[in-house]
Amino acid sequence: MYRYIDADLYCEGISLRDIAEAYGAPLYVYSASLIRERAGQLTRALSDIDDLLIAYSVKVNNNLTLLKMMTELSFGADIISAGELYKYLKAGGDPRKAVFAGVAKSREELVYALTHGVFMINAESIPEIIRINDVAKERGVIAPVGVRINPDVEARTHAKITTGRRGVKFGISVQNLLTSAEMLKQLKNIDIIGVDVHIGSQILSPEPFLAAMSAIAGVTAELRKEGFNIRAADLGGGFGIPYNKKDRPFDFNRYKAAATPILKAMGTKIILEPGRFLVGESGVLLLKVEYIKSEWGKTFVITNGGMNDYIRSAMYDAYNEFYPLTLRDGSITCDIVGTVCETSDIFAAERKISTVEEGDYIALMDAGAYGFSMASRYNARPLAAEVLVDGDNVKLIRRRENLDDLTDTDG
Ligand code: LLP
């Protein structure tokens, strides 16, 4: 959905330079068609599964308009906090399609989730299961619980986003879960209806998912033997996207062929919690070139955005492609940096891009996932605006913050 027409970069039917000039920069732009396309791709890959819930992972991008799009696609939600459930409900989401993850759910959050009737609370520890039982008892209800296991499988992704290996804070080890089975049976205000796993994010090959599925199938069989009536298998999220255009996209044909028989044999509802795959490529972050500086034999392209707008480069050394909104002749090799007072505020090092000049706009590509949702006001920089493009239409879906917003909570 992003392509050059002559020298100008377009999102669907609209020139991004026109958008940047109208809405300013830094600016997040999303392509609605691309979200729908990715949703279709994922749905087709899972089309042989009868009882399927695709629970969009709200943390990835929680803009209300995008959440509404997900709801209209009949997707549910993977939520991690009361705040995410609140936004999902505001967007018209059905709580019975929400699954609640997270290692530190507070009593208040559990009450909130139970009051709204989420489908399943994915518990990440034995103490949490006990707390859920207590809260449910106080309220006179039976809480639907999924047990998140840590299967100790390698996700083949960045260490900071690997979540299913031994030694990390996520999930319950299979051994601990099974030795706790007797105790869990005594808890009368929970119904353990599911098993859950999430091994990590930005995974580009099917194998780690297949390993996680085998683990979940094994635990389901064990729990059933113990008398638990397991009806749901939640496989988490993690499908990766090709940030570097040299990378190969995720192979859904291979995934479908290998995963379908395993998933069908589970005899449960199947839940997936994709996030990045649905929205990552649909979004770009438009930046304006403030200065071009030459020092130390290097060229710095200094943009008006920063790590407060998009932190993934600073935090995970993440790679993103950069495309100027209007192509000029020639190319330069440069560091593309931001405004923030930190050396780590660098989007790309020693990168060859087509020539840019002061005042030009450039697009940081594939910024739709964990972009705006991880943005902050660091350096007292108001949050950027967001717009949605659909065909020839463009709509502001979050206004740019102004200086008054910086003191909106009196602090
Ligand atoms: N489900 C659970 C329980 C999760 O923790 C996550 C992501 C997802 C689903 C969605 O995963 P996805 O399909 O988007 O890979 N900020 C990092 C990624 C952190 C992932 C957190 N959990 C980044 O920018 O790469």
CSV table of C-alpha atoms and ligand atoms in Angstrom, one decimal:
chain,number,residue,atom,x,y,z
A,1,MET,CA,0.0,0.0,0.0
A,2,TYR,CA,3.1,2.2,0.2
A,3,ARG,CA,4.6,2.9,-3.2
A,4,TYR,CA,6.3,5.6,-5.2
A,5,ILE,CA,4.3,7.2,-8.0
A,6,ASP,CA,6.9,9.0,-10.0
A,7,ALA,CA,9.1,10.6,-7.3
A,8,ASP,CA,6.4,10.7,-4.6
A,9,LEU,CA,5.7,8.2,-1.9
A,10,TYR,CA,2.0,7.3,-1.6
A,11,CYS,CA,-0.1,5.6,1.0
A,12,GLU,CA,-2.9,4.0,-0.9
A,13,GLY,CA,-4.3,6.8,-3.1
A,14,ILE,CA,-2.8,9.8,-1.2
A,15,SER,CA,0.6,11.4,-1.4
A,16,LEU,CA,2.3,11.2,1.9
A,17,ARG,CA,3.9,14.6,1.4
A,18,ASP,CA,0.4,16.1,1.1
A,19,ILE,CA,-0.5,14.4,4.4
A,20,ALA,CA,2.7,15.6,6.1
A,21,GLU,CA,2.0,19.2,4.9
A,22,ALA,CA,-1.6,19.0,6.2
A,23,TYR,CA,-1.0,17.3,9.5
A,24,GLY,CA,2.6,18.1,10.3
A,25,ALA,CA,5.3,15.8,11.6
A,26,PRO,CA,6.1,13.6,13.5
A,27,LEU,CA,3.0,11.9,12.3
A,28,TYR,CA,1.9,8.3,12.4
A,29,VAL,CA,0.0,7.2,9.2
A,30,TYR,CA,-1.8,3.9,8.9
A,31,SER,CA,-3.2,2.2,5.8
A,32,ALA,CA,-6.6,0.7,6.5
A,33,SER,CA,-6.4,-1.5,3.4
A,34,LEU,CA,-3.2,-3.1,4.6
A,35,ILE,CA,-4.7,-3.9,7.9
A,36,ARG,CA,-7.6,-5.6,6.2
A,37,GLU,CA,-5.3,-7.4,3.9
A,38,ARG,CA,-3.2,-8.8,6.7
A,39,ALA,CA,-6.3,-9.8,8.7
A,40,GLY,CA,-7.5,-11.7,5.6
A,41,GLN,CA,-4.2,-13.5,5.2
A,42,LEU,CA,-4.2,-14.6,8.9
A,43,THR,CA,-7.9,-15.7,8.7
A,44,ARG,CA,-7.2,-17.7,5.6
A,45,ALA,CA,-4.2,-19.4,7.3
A,46,LEU,CA,-6.5,-20.5,10.1
A,47,SER,CA,-9.6,-21.2,8.0
A,48,ASP,CA,-9.7,-24.9,8.8
A,49,ILE,CA,-10.0,-24.3,12.5
A,50,ASP,CA,-13.7,-24.5,13.5
A,51,ASP,CA,-13.7,-22.8,16.8
A,52,LEU,CA,-11.3,-19.9,16.5
A,53,LEU,CA,-10.8,-16.6,18.3
A,54,ILE,CA,-8.4,-14.1,16.9
A,55,ALA,CA,-7.7,-11.8,19.9
A,56,TYR,CA,-5.9,-8.7,18.6
A,57,SER,CA,-3.1,-7.8,21.0
A,58,VAL,CA,-4.1,-4.4,22.1
A,59,LYS,CA,-0.7,-3.4,23.5
A,60,VAL,CA,0.6,-3.3,19.9
A,61,ASN,CA,-1.4,-0.3,18.9
A,62,ASN,CA,-4.4,0.8,21.0
A,63,ASN,CA,-5.7,3.7,18.9
A,64,LEU,CA,-9.5,3.6,19.3
A,65,THR,CA,-10.2,3.7,15.6
A,66,LEU,CA,-7.9,0.8,14.9
A,67,LEU,CA,-9.5,-1.1,17.8
A,68,LYS,CA,-12.9,-0.5,16.2
A,69,MET,CA,-11.6,-1.9,12.9
A,70,MET,CA,-10.5,-5.0,14.7
A,71,THR,CA,-13.8,-5.3,16.4
A,72,GLU,CA,-15.6,-4.9,13.0
A,73,LEU,CA,-13.4,-7.8,11.7
A,74,SER,CA,-14.9,-9.9,14.6
A,75,PHE,CA,-11.6,-10.0,16.4
A,76,GLY,CA,-11.4,-10.1,20.1
A,77,ALA,CA,-8.6,-8.8,22.3
A,78,ASP,CA,-5.6,-9.8,24.2
A,79,ILE,CA,-5.4,-7.3,27.0
A,80,ILE,CA,-2.7,-6.7,29.6
A,81,SER,CA,-4.3,-4.1,31.9
A,82,ALA,CA,-7.5,-2.6,33.0
A,83,GLY,CA,-6.7,0.3,30.7
A,84,GLU,CA,-6.5,-1.9,27.7
A,85,LEU,CA,-9.8,-3.5,28.6
A,86,TYR,CA,-11.3,-0.1,29.0
A,87,LYS,CA,-10.2,1.0,25.6
A,88,TYR,CA,-11.3,-2.2,24.0
A,89,LEU,CA,-14.8,-1.8,25.5
A,90,LYS,CA,-14.9,1.8,24.4
A,91,ALA,CA,-14.2,0.6,20.9
A,92,GLY,CA,-17.3,-1.6,21.1
A,93,GLY,CA,-15.3,-4.8,21.8
A,94,ASP,CA,-17.1,-7.8,23.2
A,95,PRO,CA,-15.7,-8.7,26.6
A,96,ARG,CA,-16.5,-12.4,26.0
A,97,LYS,CA,-13.8,-12.3,23.3
A,98,ALA,CA,-11.1,-10.8,25.6
A,99,VAL,CA,-8.3,-12.7,27.2
A,100,PHE,CA,-6.4,-11.1,30.0
A,101,ALA,CA,-2.6,-11.7,30.3
A,102,GLY,CA,0.1,-10.2,32.5
A,103,VAL,CA,2.3,-11.2,35.5
A,104,ALA,CA,1.1,-8.6,37.9
A,105,LYS,CA,-2.6,-8.3,37.8
A,106,SER,CA,-3.9,-6.4,40.8
A,107,ARG,CA,-7.0,-7.2,42.7
A,108,GLU,CA,-8.7,-4.1,41.2
A,109,GLU,CA,-7.8,-5.3,37.7
A,110,LEU,CA,-9.2,-8.8,38.4
A,111,VAL,CA,-12.4,-7.3,39.8
A,112,TYR,CA,-12.7,-5.1,36.7
A,113,ALA,CA,-12.1,-8.1,34.4
A,114,LEU,CA,-14.6,-10.3,36.2
A,115,THR,CA,-17.2,-7.6,36.3
A,116,HIS,CA,-17.0,-7.2,32.6
A,117,GLY,CA,-17.0,-11.0,32.0
A,118,VAL,CA,-13.8,-11.6,30.0
A,119,PHE,CA,-13.5,-14.9,28.3
A,120,MET,CA,-10.4,-16.1,30.2
A,121,ILE,CA,-7.9,-14.7,32.7
A,122,ASN,CA,-4.5,-16.1,31.7
A,123,ALA,CA,-2.8,-16.7,35.0
A,124,GLU,CA,1.0,-16.4,35.1
A,125,SER,CA,1.8,-17.9,38.5
A,126,ILE,CA,0.3,-20.1,41.2
A,127,PRO,CA,0.0,-17.1,43.6
A,128,GLU,CA,-2.0,-15.4,40.9
A,129,ILE,CA,-4.4,-18.3,40.6
A,130,ILE,CA,-5.0,-18.2,44.3
A,131,ARG,CA,-5.7,-14.5,44.1
A,132,ILE,CA,-8.1,-15.0,41.3
A,133,ASN,CA,-9.9,-17.6,43.3
A,134,ASP,CA,-10.1,-15.2,46.3
A,135,VAL,CA,-11.4,-12.3,44.3
A,136,ALA,CA,-14.0,-14.5,42.6
A,137,LYS,CA,-15.1,-15.9,45.9
A,138,GLU,CA,-15.6,-12.4,47.4
A,139,ARG,CA,-17.8,-11.6,44.4
A,140,GLY,CA,-19.6,-15.0,44.4
A,141,VAL,CA,-18.6,-16.0,40.9
A,142,ILE,CA,-16.5,-18.7,39.2
A,143,ALA,CA,-13.6,-17.2,37.3
A,144,PRO,CA,-12.6,-18.6,34.0
A,145,VAL,CA,-8.9,-19.2,34.1
A,146,GLY,CA,-6.2,-20.1,31.6
A,147,VAL,CA,-2.9,-21.3,32.8
A,148,ARG,CA,0.0,-19.7,31.0
A,149,ILE,CA,2.8,-22.2,30.8
A,150,ASN,CA,6.4,-21.4,30.1
A,151,PRO,CA,7.3,-24.3,27.7
A,152,ASP,CA,11.0,-23.4,27.6
A,153,VAL,CA,11.2,-23.3,23.9
A,154,GLU,CA,13.5,-21.1,21.8
A,155,ALA,CA,11.7,-18.4,19.8
A,156,ARG,CA,14.6,-17.4,17.6
A,157,THR,CA,14.1,-13.7,18.1
A,158,HIS,CA,15.5,-10.8,20.0
A,159,ALA,CA,16.4,-11.8,23.6
A,160,LYS,CA,14.4,-8.8,25.0
A,161,ILE,CA,11.2,-10.1,23.4
A,162,THR,CA,11.7,-13.9,24.1
A,163,THR,CA,9.2,-14.9,26.7
A,164,GLY,CA,8.9,-18.7,26.7
A,165,ARG,CA,12.4,-19.7,28.0
A,166,ARG,CA,13.2,-20.9,31.4
A,167,GLY,CA,14.4,-18.1,33.7
A,168,VAL,CA,12.1,-15.3,32.5
A,169,LYS,CA,9.2,-13.9,34.5
A,170,PHE,CA,6.5,-15.2,32.3
A,171,GLY,CA,4.3,-18.3,32.8
A,172,ILE,CA,4.3,-21.3,35.0
A,173,SER,CA,6.7,-24.1,34.5
A,174,VAL,CA,5.0,-27.3,33.4
A,175,GLN,CA,6.5,-29.2,36.4
A,176,ASN,CA,5.3,-26.6,38.9
A,177,LEU,CA,1.8,-26.6,37.3
A,178,LEU,CA,1.5,-30.4,37.4
A,179,THR,CA,2.7,-30.7,41.0
A,180,SER,CA,0.2,-28.0,42.0
A,181,ALA,CA,-2.7,-29.8,40.3
A,182,GLU,CA,-4.1,-31.3,43.5
A,183,MET,CA,-4.0,-27.9,45.3
A,184,LEU,CA,-5.7,-26.2,42.3
A,185,LYS,CA,-8.5,-28.7,42.4
A,186,GLN,CA,-9.4,-27.4,45.9
A,187,LEU,CA,-10.0,-23.9,44.6
A,188,LYS,CA,-13.7,-23.8,44.1
A,189,ASN,CA,-14.1,-20.3,42.6
A,190,ILE,CA,-12.1,-20.9,39.5
A,191,ASP,CA,-12.7,-23.0,36.4
A,192,ILE,CA,-9.4,-23.8,34.7
A,193,ILE,CA,-10.8,-23.8,31.1
A,194,GLY,CA,-7.6,-23.2,29.1
A,195,VAL,CA,-3.9,-23.5,28.6
A,196,ASP,CA,-2.0,-20.5,27.3
A,197,VAL,CA,1.4,-19.9,25.9
A,198,HIS,CA,3.2,-16.9,24.3
A,199,ILE,CA,6.8,-17.6,23.5
A,200,GLY,CA,7.9,-14.2,22.1
A,201,SER,CA,7.4,-11.7,19.3
A,202,GLN,CA,8.8,-11.0,15.8
A,203,ILE,CA,9.1,-14.7,15.0
A,204,LEU,CA,9.7,-15.3,11.3
A,205,SER,CA,9.5,-19.1,11.1
A,206,PRO,CA,6.8,-21.6,12.0
A,207,GLU,CA,9.0,-24.0,13.9
A,208,PRO,CA,9.0,-22.2,17.3
A,209,PHE,CA,5.2,-22.0,17.2
A,210,LEU,CA,5.0,-25.7,16.4
A,211,ALA,CA,7.2,-26.5,19.4
A,212,ALA,CA,4.9,-24.3,21.6
A,213,MET,CA,1.8,-26.1,20.2
A,214,SER,CA,3.3,-29.5,21.1
A,215,ALA,CA,4.0,-28.3,24.6
A,216,ILE,CA,0.5,-27.0,25.0
A,217,ALA,CA,-1.0,-30.2,23.6
A,218,GLY,CA,1.1,-32.2,26.2
A,219,VAL,CA,0.0,-30.1,29.1
A,220,THR,CA,-3.7,-30.2,28.0
A,221,ALA,CA,-3.5,-34.0,28.0
A,222,GLU,CA,-2.0,-34.1,31.4
A,223,LEU,CA,-4.5,-31.7,32.9
A,224,ARG,CA,-7.4,-33.6,31.4
A,225,LYS,CA,-6.0,-36.7,33.0
A,226,GLU,CA,-6.1,-34.8,36.3
A,227,GLY,CA,-9.8,-34.1,35.7
A,228,PHE,CA,-9.6,-30.5,34.5
A,229,ASN,CA,-12.1,-29.8,31.7
A,230,ILE,CA,-9.8,-27.9,29.2
A,231,ARG,CA,-11.8,-26.2,26.4
A,232,ALA,CA,-9.4,-23.5,25.1
A,233,ALA,CA,-5.8,-23.4,23.8
A,234,ASP,CA,-4.4,-19.9,23.6
A,235,LEU,CA,-1.2,-19.8,21.5
A,236,GLY,CA,-0.4,-16.2,22.0
A,237,GLY,CA,1.0,-13.9,19.4
A,238,GLY,CA,4.4,-13.5,17.7
A,239,PHE,CA,4.1,-13.6,13.9
A,240,GLY,CA,6.9,-11.4,12.6
A,241,ILE,CA,7.1,-9.0,9.7
A,242,PRO,CA,10.0,-8.3,7.3
A,243,TYR,CA,11.3,-5.0,8.6
A,244,ASN,CA,14.3,-5.4,6.4
A,245,LYS,CA,13.1,-5.7,2.9
A,246,LYS,CA,15.7,-8.4,2.4
A,247,ASP,CA,13.9,-10.6,5.0
A,248,ARG,CA,11.4,-13.2,3.9
A,249,PRO,CA,7.8,-12.7,5.2
A,250,PHE,CA,6.3,-15.3,7.5
A,251,ASP,CA,5.4,-18.4,5.5
A,252,PHE,CA,1.7,-19.0,6.3
A,253,ASN,CA,1.4,-21.9,3.8
A,254,ARG,CA,4.0,-23.9,5.7
A,255,TYR,CA,2.5,-22.8,9.0
A,256,LYS,CA,-1.0,-23.8,7.9
A,257,ALA,CA,0.1,-27.2,6.6
A,258,ALA,CA,2.0,-28.1,9.8
A,259,ALA,CA,-0.2,-26.4,12.4
A,260,THR,CA,-3.7,-27.3,11.3
A,261,PRO,CA,-3.5,-31.0,12.2
A,262,ILE,CA,-2.0,-30.2,15.6
A,263,LEU,CA,-4.7,-27.6,16.4
A,264,LYS,CA,-7.6,-29.7,15.2
A,265,ALA,CA,-6.4,-32.6,17.4
A,266,MET,CA,-6.5,-30.4,20.4
A,267,GLY,CA,-10.3,-30.6,20.5
A,268,THR,CA,-10.5,-27.1,22.0
A,269,LYS,CA,-11.3,-23.6,21.0
A,270,ILE,CA,-8.1,-22.1,19.5
A,271,ILE,CA,-7.1,-18.6,20.4
A,272,LEU,CA,-4.4,-16.6,18.7
A,273,GLU,CA,-3.2,-13.2,19.9
A,274,PRO,CA,-1.5,-11.5,16.9
A,275,GLY,CA,-0.5,-7.9,17.0
A,276,ARG,CA,2.5,-6.9,15.0
A,277,PHE,CA,1.5,-8.9,12.0
A,278,LEU,CA,-1.8,-7.1,11.7
A,279,VAL,CA,-0.7,-3.5,12.1
A,280,GLY,CA,3.1,-3.3,11.8
A,281,GLU,CA,3.5,-2.8,8.1
A,282,SER,CA,0.4,-0.6,7.8
A,283,GLY,CA,2.0,2.2,9.7
A,284,VAL,CA,4.7,4.7,9.0
A,285,LEU,CA,6.2,7.5,11.0
A,286,LEU,CA,6.7,10.6,9.0
A,287,LEU,CA,9.6,12.8,10.2
A,288,LYS,CA,10.8,16.2,9.0
A,289,VAL,CA,14.5,16.8,8.4
A,290,GLU,CA,15.4,19.7,10.6
A,291,TYR,CA,19.1,19.8,9.9
A,292,ILE,CA,21.8,18.0,8.0
A,293,LYS,CA,25.0,18.1,10.0
A,294,SER,CA,28.5,17.0,8.9
A,295,GLU,CA,31.0,16.2,11.6
A,296,TRP,CA,33.7,13.6,12.1
A,297,GLY,CA,33.6,12.7,8.4
A,298,LYS,CA,30.0,11.7,8.9
A,299,THR,CA,26.6,13.0,7.9
A,300,PHE,CA,23.8,13.2,10.5
A,301,VAL,CA,20.2,13.6,9.2
A,302,ILE,CA,18.6,15.2,12.2
A,303,THR,CA,14.8,14.7,12.3
A,304,ASN,CA,12.1,16.3,14.3
A,305,GLY,CA,11.0,13.0,15.8
A,306,GLY,CA,12.8,11.1,18.6
A,307,MET,CA,12.9,8.0,20.7
A,308,ASN,CA,9.9,9.3,22.6
A,309,ASP,CA,7.9,8.9,19.4
A,310,TYR,CA,9.4,5.6,18.4
A,311,ILE,CA,11.6,3.8,20.9
A,312,ARG,CA,12.2,0.5,19.1
A,313,SER,CA,15.5,1.5,17.5
A,314,ALA,CA,17.0,2.7,20.8
A,315,MET,CA,15.6,-0.2,22.8
A,316,TYR,CA,16.1,-3.2,20.6
A,317,ASP,CA,18.5,-1.9,18.0
A,318,ALA,CA,15.5,-2.5,15.7
A,319,TYR,CA,15.9,-2.1,12.0
A,320,ASN,CA,13.5,0.0,9.9
A,321,GLU,CA,13.6,1.1,6.3
A,322,PHE,CA,13.6,4.8,5.5
A,323,TYR,CA,12.1,6.3,2.4
A,324,PRO,CA,12.1,10.0,1.5
A,325,LEU,CA,8.6,11.2,0.7
A,326,THR,CA,10.0,12.8,-2.4
A,327,LEU,CA,12.9,11.2,-4.2
A,328,ARG,CA,15.8,13.4,-5.3
A,329,ASP,CA,18.7,12.3,-7.5
A,330,GLY,CA,21.6,10.6,-5.8
A,331,SER,CA,22.1,9.0,-2.4
A,332,ILE,CA,23.8,9.7,0.9
A,333,THR,CA,25.1,7.5,3.7
A,334,CYS,CA,24.1,9.0,7.1
A,335,ASP,CA,23.1,8.5,10.7
A,336,ILE,CA,19.4,9.2,11.0
A,337,VAL,CA,18.8,10.7,14.5
A,338,GLY,CA,16.2,12.3,16.6
A,339,THR,CA,15.8,15.3,18.9
A,340,VAL,CA,16.1,13.6,22.3
A,341,CYS,CA,19.1,14.3,24.5
A,342,GLU,CA,20.5,10.7,24.4
A,343,THR,CA,23.1,9.2,22.2
A,344,SER,CA,20.8,6.2,21.9
A,345,ASP,CA,18.3,8.4,20.1
A,346,ILE,CA,19.3,7.1,16.7
A,347,PHE,CA,17.0,5.5,14.2
A,348,ALA,CA,19.6,4.2,11.8
A,349,ALA,CA,23.4,4.2,11.6
A,350,GLU,CA,25.5,4.5,8.5
A,351,ARG,CA,22.5,4.0,6.3
A,352,LYS,CA,22.4,4.7,2.6
A,353,ILE,CA,19.3,6.5,1.6
A,354,SER,CA,18.2,8.6,-1.3
A,355,THR,CA,19.4,12.2,-1.0
A,356,VAL,CA,17.5,14.4,1.4
A,357,GLU,CA,17.7,18.1,2.2
A,358,GLU,CA,16.7,20.3,5.1
A,359,GLY,CA,12.9,20.6,5.2
A,360,ASP,CA,12.3,17.3,3.4
A,361,TYR,CA,10.2,14.6,4.9
A,362,ILE,CA,11.2,11.0,5.4
A,363,ALA,CA,9.1,7.9,6.3
A,364,LEU,CA,10.3,5.5,8.9
A,365,MET,CA,8.6,2.4,7.5
A,366,ASP,CA,6.8,-0.5,9.4
A,367,ALA,CA,6.1,1.6,12.4
A,368,GLY,CA,2.5,0.6,13.1
A,369,ALA,CA,3.3,-1.9,15.8
A,370,TYR,CA,4.8,-0.9,19.2
A,371,GLY,CA,5.3,2.6,17.7
A,372,PHE,CA,2.7,5.0,19.1
A,373,SER,CA,1.8,2.6,21.9
A,374,MET,CA,5.3,2.9,23.3
A,375,ALA,CA,5.6,6.6,22.8
A,376,SER,CA,6.1,8.9,25.7
A,377,ARG,CA,6.4,12.6,26.5
A,378,TYR,CA,10.1,12.3,27.4
A,379,ASN,CA,11.9,15.7,27.0
A,380,ALA,CA,8.4,17.2,27.4
A,381,ARG,CA,7.6,16.5,23.8
A,382,PRO,CA,3.9,16.4,23.1
A,383,LEU,CA,2.7,13.1,21.6
A,384,ALA,CA,2.4,12.9,17.8
A,385,ALA,CA,-0.8,12.8,15.9
A,386,GLU,CA,-2.1,9.7,14.0
A,387,VAL,CA,-4.1,9.5,10.8
A,388,LEU,CA,-5.8,6.7,8.9
A,389,VAL,CA,-5.8,6.4,5.2
A,390,ASP,CA,-8.4,4.4,3.4
A,391,GLY,CA,-8.3,4.6,-0.4
A,392,ASP,CA,-8.5,8.3,-1.2
A,393,ASN,CA,-9.6,9.3,2.3
A,394,VAL,CA,-7.5,10.5,5.2
A,395,LYS,CA,-8.8,10.9,8.7
A,396,LEU,CA,-7.3,12.3,11.8
A,397,ILE,CA,-7.6,9.5,14.4
A,398,ARG,CA,-5.7,11.2,17.2
A,399,ARG,CA,-5.0,14.8,17.4
A,400,ARG,CA,-1.5,16.1,18.0
A,401,GLU,CA,-0.9,17.1,21.6
A,402,ASN,CA,-0.1,20.7,22.4
A,403,LEU,CA,1.9,22.3,25.2
A,404,ASP,CA,-1.2,22.6,27.4
A,405,ASP,CA,-1.6,18.8,27.3
A,406,LEU,CA,1.8,18.6,29.0
A,407,THR,CA,0.2,20.0,32.2
A,408,ASP,CA,-3.2,18.3,31.9
A,409,THR,CA,-2.7,16.3,35.1
A,410,ASP,CA,-1.4,19.3,37.0
A,411,GLY,CA,2.1,17.8,37.2
B,1,LLP,N1,0.2,-12.0,23.5
B,1,LLP,C1,1.0,-11.7,24.6
B,1,LLP,C2,0.7,-12.4,25.9
B,1,LLP,C3,2.1,-10.8,24.4
B,1,LLP,O1,2.8,-10.5,25.5
B,1,LLP,C4,2.3,-10.2,23.2
B,1,LLP,C5,3.4,-9.2,23.0
B,1,LLP,C6,1.4,-10.5,22.1
B,1,LLP,C7,0.4,-11.4,22.3
B,1,LLP,C8,1.5,-9.9,20.8
B,1,LLP,O2,2.7,-10.3,20.1
B,1,LLP,P1,3.0,-9.9,18.6
B,1,LLP,O3,2.0,-10.7,17.7
B,1,LLP,O4,2.8,-8.5,18.4
B,1,LLP,O5,4.3,-10.4,18.3
B,1,LLP,N2,7.8,-4.0,22.1
B,1,LLP,C9,8.4,-5.1,21.5
B,1,LLP,C10,7.5,-6.3,21.4
B,1,LLP,C11,7.0,-6.7,22.8
B,1,LLP,C12,6.0,-7.9,22.7
B,1,LLP,C13,5.2,-7.9,24.0
B,1,LLP,N3,4.2,-8.9,23.9
B,1,LLP,C14,8.8,-4.7,20.1
B,1,LLP,O6,8.6,-3.5,19.7
B,1,LLP,O7,9.4,-5.4,19.3
